Coordinates of C-alpha atoms in Angstrom, one line a residue:
M1 CA 55.0 -0.6 18.0
K2 CA 56.8 -0.8 14.8
A3 CA 59.7 1.2 16.4
L4 CA 60.7 -2.0 18.5
A5 CA 61.6 -3.8 15.3
S6 CA 64.4 -1.2 14.5
L7 CA 65.9 -1.9 17.8
L8 CA 66.0 -5.7 17.3
A9 CA 69.0 -5.4 15.2
V10 CA 71.1 -3.7 17.6
G11 CA 70.5 -5.8 20.6
L12 CA 70.0 -8.9 18.8
L13 CA 72.5 -9.1 15.9
S14 CA 75.2 -7.6 18.2
A15 CA 75.4 -10.7 20.2
C16 CA 74.8 -13.6 18.2
S17 CA 78.3 -15.3 18.3
V18 CA 78.3 -18.2 20.7
G19 CA 80.4 -20.9 22.2
H20 CA 83.4 -21.8 20.2
L21 CA 82.0 -20.4 17.0
P22 CA 84.3 -17.6 15.6
E23 CA 83.9 -14.7 17.9
N24 CA 84.4 -12.2 15.2
L25 CA 81.3 -13.3 13.3
S26 CA 79.0 -11.0 15.3
R27 CA 81.3 -8.2 15.0
S28 CA 81.6 -8.5 11.3
M29 CA 77.9 -8.5 11.0
M30 CA 77.5 -5.4 13.1
N31 CA 80.5 -3.7 11.2
Q32 CA 79.1 -4.8 7.8
D33 CA 78.5 -1.6 5.5
S34 CA 75.8 -3.2 3.4
P35 CA 72.5 -4.7 4.9
A36 CA 71.8 -6.6 2.0
V37 CA 74.9 -8.9 2.7
V38 CA 73.7 -9.5 6.1
E39 CA 70.2 -10.1 4.9
A40 CA 71.4 -12.6 2.3
G41 CA 73.8 -14.4 4.6
A42 CA 71.6 -14.6 7.9
P43 CA 69.3 -17.5 6.9
A44 CA 72.6 -19.9 6.7
Y45 CA 73.6 -18.9 10.0
L46 CA 69.9 -19.5 11.4
L47 CA 70.0 -22.9 10.0
L48 CA 73.4 -23.6 11.6
L49 CA 72.1 -22.5 15.0
D50 CA 69.0 -24.7 14.5
A51 CA 71.5 -27.5 14.0
L52 CA 73.6 -26.7 17.0
I53 CA 70.5 -26.4 19.2
L54 CA 69.1 -29.8 18.1
T55 CA 72.5 -31.3 19.0
Y56 CA 72.8 -29.4 22.2
P57 CA 69.3 -28.8 23.2
D58 CA 70.1 -27.6 26.6
D59 CA 73.1 -25.2 25.8
E60 CA 72.1 -21.8 27.1
D61 CA 74.4 -20.0 24.8
Y62 CA 73.2 -21.6 21.7
L63 CA 69.6 -20.9 22.8
L64 CA 70.2 -17.3 23.4
A65 CA 72.1 -17.1 20.1
G66 CA 69.1 -18.5 18.2
A67 CA 66.8 -16.1 20.0
K68 CA 68.9 -13.1 19.2
L69 CA 69.3 -13.9 15.6
Y70 CA 65.7 -15.0 14.7
G71 CA 64.3 -12.1 16.5
A72 CA 66.7 -9.7 14.4
Y73 CA 65.6 -11.4 11.3
A74 CA 62.0 -11.2 12.2
G75 CA 61.9 -7.4 13.2
V76 CA 64.5 -6.2 10.4
F77 CA 64.3 -8.3 7.3
S78 CA 61.1 -10.1 7.2
S79 CA 58.4 -8.1 5.1
D80 CA 55.7 -10.8 5.5
P81 CA 53.8 -10.3 8.7
E82 CA 52.9 -14.0 9.0
Q83 CA 56.5 -14.9 8.4
A84 CA 57.6 -12.4 10.9
K85 CA 55.3 -13.9 13.5
L86 CA 56.8 -17.5 13.0
L87 CA 60.3 -16.3 13.2
A88 CA 59.5 -14.1 16.5
D89 CA 57.7 -17.3 17.9
K90 CA 60.9 -19.3 17.4
A91 CA 63.0 -16.5 18.8
M92 CA 60.7 -16.3 21.8
N93 CA 60.7 -20.0 22.3
Y94 CA 64.6 -20.2 22.3
A95 CA 64.8 -17.2 24.6
R96 CA 62.5 -18.8 27.1
R97 CA 64.3 -22.1 27.0
A98 CA 67.6 -20.4 27.6
L99 CA 66.1 -18.4 30.7
C100 CA 64.7 -21.7 32.1
E101 CA 68.3 -23.3 31.7
Y102 CA 69.8 -20.2 33.3
D103 CA 67.3 -20.3 36.3
D104 CA 64.1 -22.2 37.0
D105 CA 62.9 -19.5 39.1
A106 CA 63.4 -17.0 36.5
C107 CA 61.4 -19.1 34.1
T108 CA 58.4 -19.2 36.5
L109 CA 58.5 -15.6 37.4
V110 CA 58.2 -14.2 33.7
D111 CA 54.8 -16.0 33.7
G112 CA 53.3 -14.7 36.7
P113 CA 52.3 -11.2 38.0
L114 CA 54.5 -8.0 37.7
D115 CA 54.8 -7.1 41.3
P116 CA 56.7 -10.6 42.2
L117 CA 58.9 -10.3 39.2
L118 CA 60.0 -6.7 40.4
A119 CA 60.5 -8.0 44.0
A120 CA 62.7 -10.8 42.8
L121 CA 64.7 -8.6 40.6
E122 CA 65.5 -6.5 43.3
S123 CA 66.3 -9.3 45.8
D124 CA 67.7 -12.2 43.9
Y125 CA 69.3 -10.8 40.7
D126 CA 72.2 -8.5 40.2
E127 CA 74.4 -7.3 37.5
D128 CA 75.8 -10.6 36.7
D129 CA 72.6 -11.7 35.4
I130 CA 72.1 -8.7 33.1
G131 CA 72.8 -10.6 29.9
V132 CA 70.3 -13.4 30.1
W133 CA 67.4 -11.0 31.2
Y134 CA 68.2 -8.5 28.7
A135 CA 68.4 -10.9 25.8
F136 CA 65.0 -12.4 27.0
A137 CA 63.4 -8.9 27.3
A138 CA 64.5 -8.0 23.6
A139 CA 63.0 -11.3 22.4
W140 CA 60.1 -10.5 24.2
A141 CA 59.6 -7.0 22.7
G142 CA 60.2 -8.6 19.2
W143 CA 57.5 -11.2 19.8
I144 CA 55.0 -8.3 21.0
Q145 CA 55.9 -6.3 18.0
A146 CA 55.2 -9.2 15.7
N147 CA 51.9 -9.9 17.3
S148 CA 50.7 -6.2 17.8
D149 CA 47.5 -7.0 16.5
D150 CA 46.8 -9.1 19.7
W151 CA 46.0 -7.0 22.8
N152 CA 47.0 -9.9 25.0
A153 CA 50.4 -9.6 23.6
I154 CA 50.5 -5.7 23.9
A155 CA 49.6 -6.1 27.7
Q156 CA 52.8 -7.9 28.4
L157 CA 54.8 -4.6 27.4
G158 CA 54.9 -3.6 31.1
K159 CA 57.0 -6.6 32.1
V160 CA 59.4 -5.9 29.2
K161 CA 59.7 -2.2 30.4
A162 CA 60.4 -3.5 33.9
L163 CA 63.3 -5.8 32.8
M164 CA 64.8 -3.0 30.5
Q165 CA 64.5 -0.6 33.7
W166 CA 66.3 -3.1 35.8
V167 CA 69.1 -3.4 33.3
A168 CA 69.6 0.3 32.9
K169 CA 69.6 0.8 36.5
Y170 CA 72.9 -1.6 36.7
D171 CA 74.4 -0.5 33.4
P172 CA 73.0 2.6 31.8
S173 CA 75.2 2.2 28.7
Y174 CA 74.5 -1.5 28.2
D175 CA 74.7 -2.8 24.7
N176 CA 75.8 0.5 23.0
A177 CA 73.1 2.3 25.2
T178 CA 70.4 0.4 23.3
V179 CA 68.7 -0.3 26.5
Q180 CA 68.2 3.4 26.7
V181 CA 66.7 3.5 23.3
Y182 CA 64.3 0.4 24.2
L183 CA 63.3 2.6 27.2
G184 CA 62.8 5.7 24.9
V185 CA 60.5 3.8 22.6
L186 CA 58.6 2.1 25.4
E187 CA 57.7 5.6 27.1
T188 CA 56.5 7.1 23.8
Q189 CA 54.1 4.5 22.5
L190 CA 51.4 6.7 23.8
P191 CA 50.8 10.3 24.4
L192 CA 50.6 11.8 27.8
S193 CA 46.9 11.9 27.8
L194 CA 46.6 8.3 27.3
G195 CA 49.2 7.2 29.9
G196 CA 52.5 7.5 27.9
Q197 CA 55.5 9.5 29.2
P198 CA 56.9 11.1 26.2
E199 CA 59.3 13.7 28.1
V200 CA 60.8 10.6 30.0
G201 CA 61.1 8.9 26.7
R202 CA 63.0 11.9 25.3
Q203 CA 65.6 11.8 28.3
H204 CA 66.2 8.2 27.4
F205 CA 66.9 9.0 23.7
E206 CA 69.2 12.0 24.7
R207 CA 71.0 9.7 27.2
A208 CA 71.7 7.3 24.5
L209 CA 73.1 10.0 22.3
E210 CA 75.1 11.3 25.0
I211 CA 76.6 7.9 26.0
T212 CA 77.5 7.1 22.2
Q213 CA 78.7 10.5 21.4
Q214 CA 75.8 11.0 18.9
R215 CA 77.1 7.8 17.0
H216 CA 73.9 5.7 17.6
L217 CA 72.0 6.8 14.4
M218 CA 69.0 4.6 15.1
A219 CA 68.6 6.4 18.5
K220 CA 68.0 9.7 16.5
V221 CA 65.7 8.1 14.0
L222 CA 63.5 6.6 16.6
Y223 CA 63.8 10.0 18.8
A224 CA 62.4 11.6 15.6
K225 CA 59.9 8.9 14.8
Q226 CA 58.5 8.2 18.4
Y227 CA 59.0 11.6 20.2
A228 CA 59.0 14.3 17.6
R229 CA 56.1 13.0 15.6
L230 CA 54.1 12.2 18.8
M231 CA 54.7 15.8 20.1
F232 CA 54.3 17.5 16.6
E233 CA 57.7 19.0 16.6
Q234 CA 58.8 19.2 13.0
D235 CA 61.9 21.2 13.5
L236 CA 63.3 18.6 15.8
H237 CA 62.3 15.9 13.6
D238 CA 63.7 17.2 10.5
R239 CA 67.0 18.3 12.3
L240 CA 67.5 14.7 13.7
L241 CA 67.0 13.1 10.5
K242 CA 69.2 15.4 8.5
E243 CA 72.1 14.8 11.1
V244 CA 71.6 11.0 10.5
L245 CA 71.6 11.4 6.8
A246 CA 75.0 13.6 7.0
A247 CA 76.6 11.2 9.7
D248 CA 79.4 8.7 8.9
P249 CA 77.7 5.4 9.5
K250 CA 80.9 3.6 10.3
T251 CA 81.1 3.1 14.0
E252 CA 82.6 0.1 15.8
G253 CA 79.6 -2.2 16.6
L254 CA 77.0 -0.1 15.0
T255 CA 77.6 0.4 11.4
L256 CA 75.0 -2.0 10.2
I257 CA 72.3 -0.5 12.4
N258 CA 73.5 3.0 11.3
R259 CA 73.0 1.9 7.7
L260 CA 69.5 0.9 8.4
A261 CA 68.9 3.9 10.3
Q262 CA 69.8 6.1 7.2
R263 CA 67.6 4.3 5.2
Q264 CA 64.6 4.8 7.7
A265 CA 65.7 8.5 7.9
E266 CA 65.5 9.0 4.3
Q267 CA 62.0 7.8 4.2
L268 CA 60.6 9.6 7.1
L269 CA 62.1 13.0 6.0
A270 CA 60.5 12.3 2.8
S271 CA 57.0 12.2 4.4
S272 CA 57.7 15.1 6.9
A273 CA 55.7 17.6 5.0
D274 CA 52.7 15.6 4.6
Y275 CA 52.9 14.3 8.4
F276 CA 53.3 17.7 9.9
E277 CA 50.9 19.8 7.5

């Protein structure tokens, strides 16, 4: 479950500019070479978004922006589990409000059984609706991750997976192929014997790397952490992590998450011998 947190900075931070705020703010955050700078500056932006949402409580764009940044901060920068839960709750609240503003039927569907949701996605929504559904699914994944000690929360992963699969069907490269990475993580939560689909997950990780020409370093880290460790493939694990550490992290729209990926890669590689002994 912790792997989902690593994804939040990609899909959530990358789309936090809204309305008439400077459009280059989110771009500058994702292209920031120092995670510490973003960590220090993000709280001020959270307060700004809270103020905007209080002023414009029905504005879908502000609500989505709040959901994205709160989710990213909870998943990436919050080291206190209780604080992470509070931040993820707020992200989920904003995401749900945005979805309800976008479409009343969608708001009802996410609370019901999976089959009607799947049927509605196929019949009533298309590529024009990807943005709001993806943002909601990402916030939902973050909320589940923050509440991973609650089996009722974990039971909702099936709906998140269905939403990500639907997005990927329309646009396999959505959000710098992070939709593929989400699917890779979701398919490698469990070994095959317990219902996981690790080889399907591997295909999603490989697809993300193909689409981004190997530049999505967090895809490699999670490929190593989720698939290689699950399948006990140390050679693959170490090769992927060494590639991450040797890579130039500066890539348009991915520099920040690539820096975070290199930080994780160093930690995982250091523990490789103990893990695979």
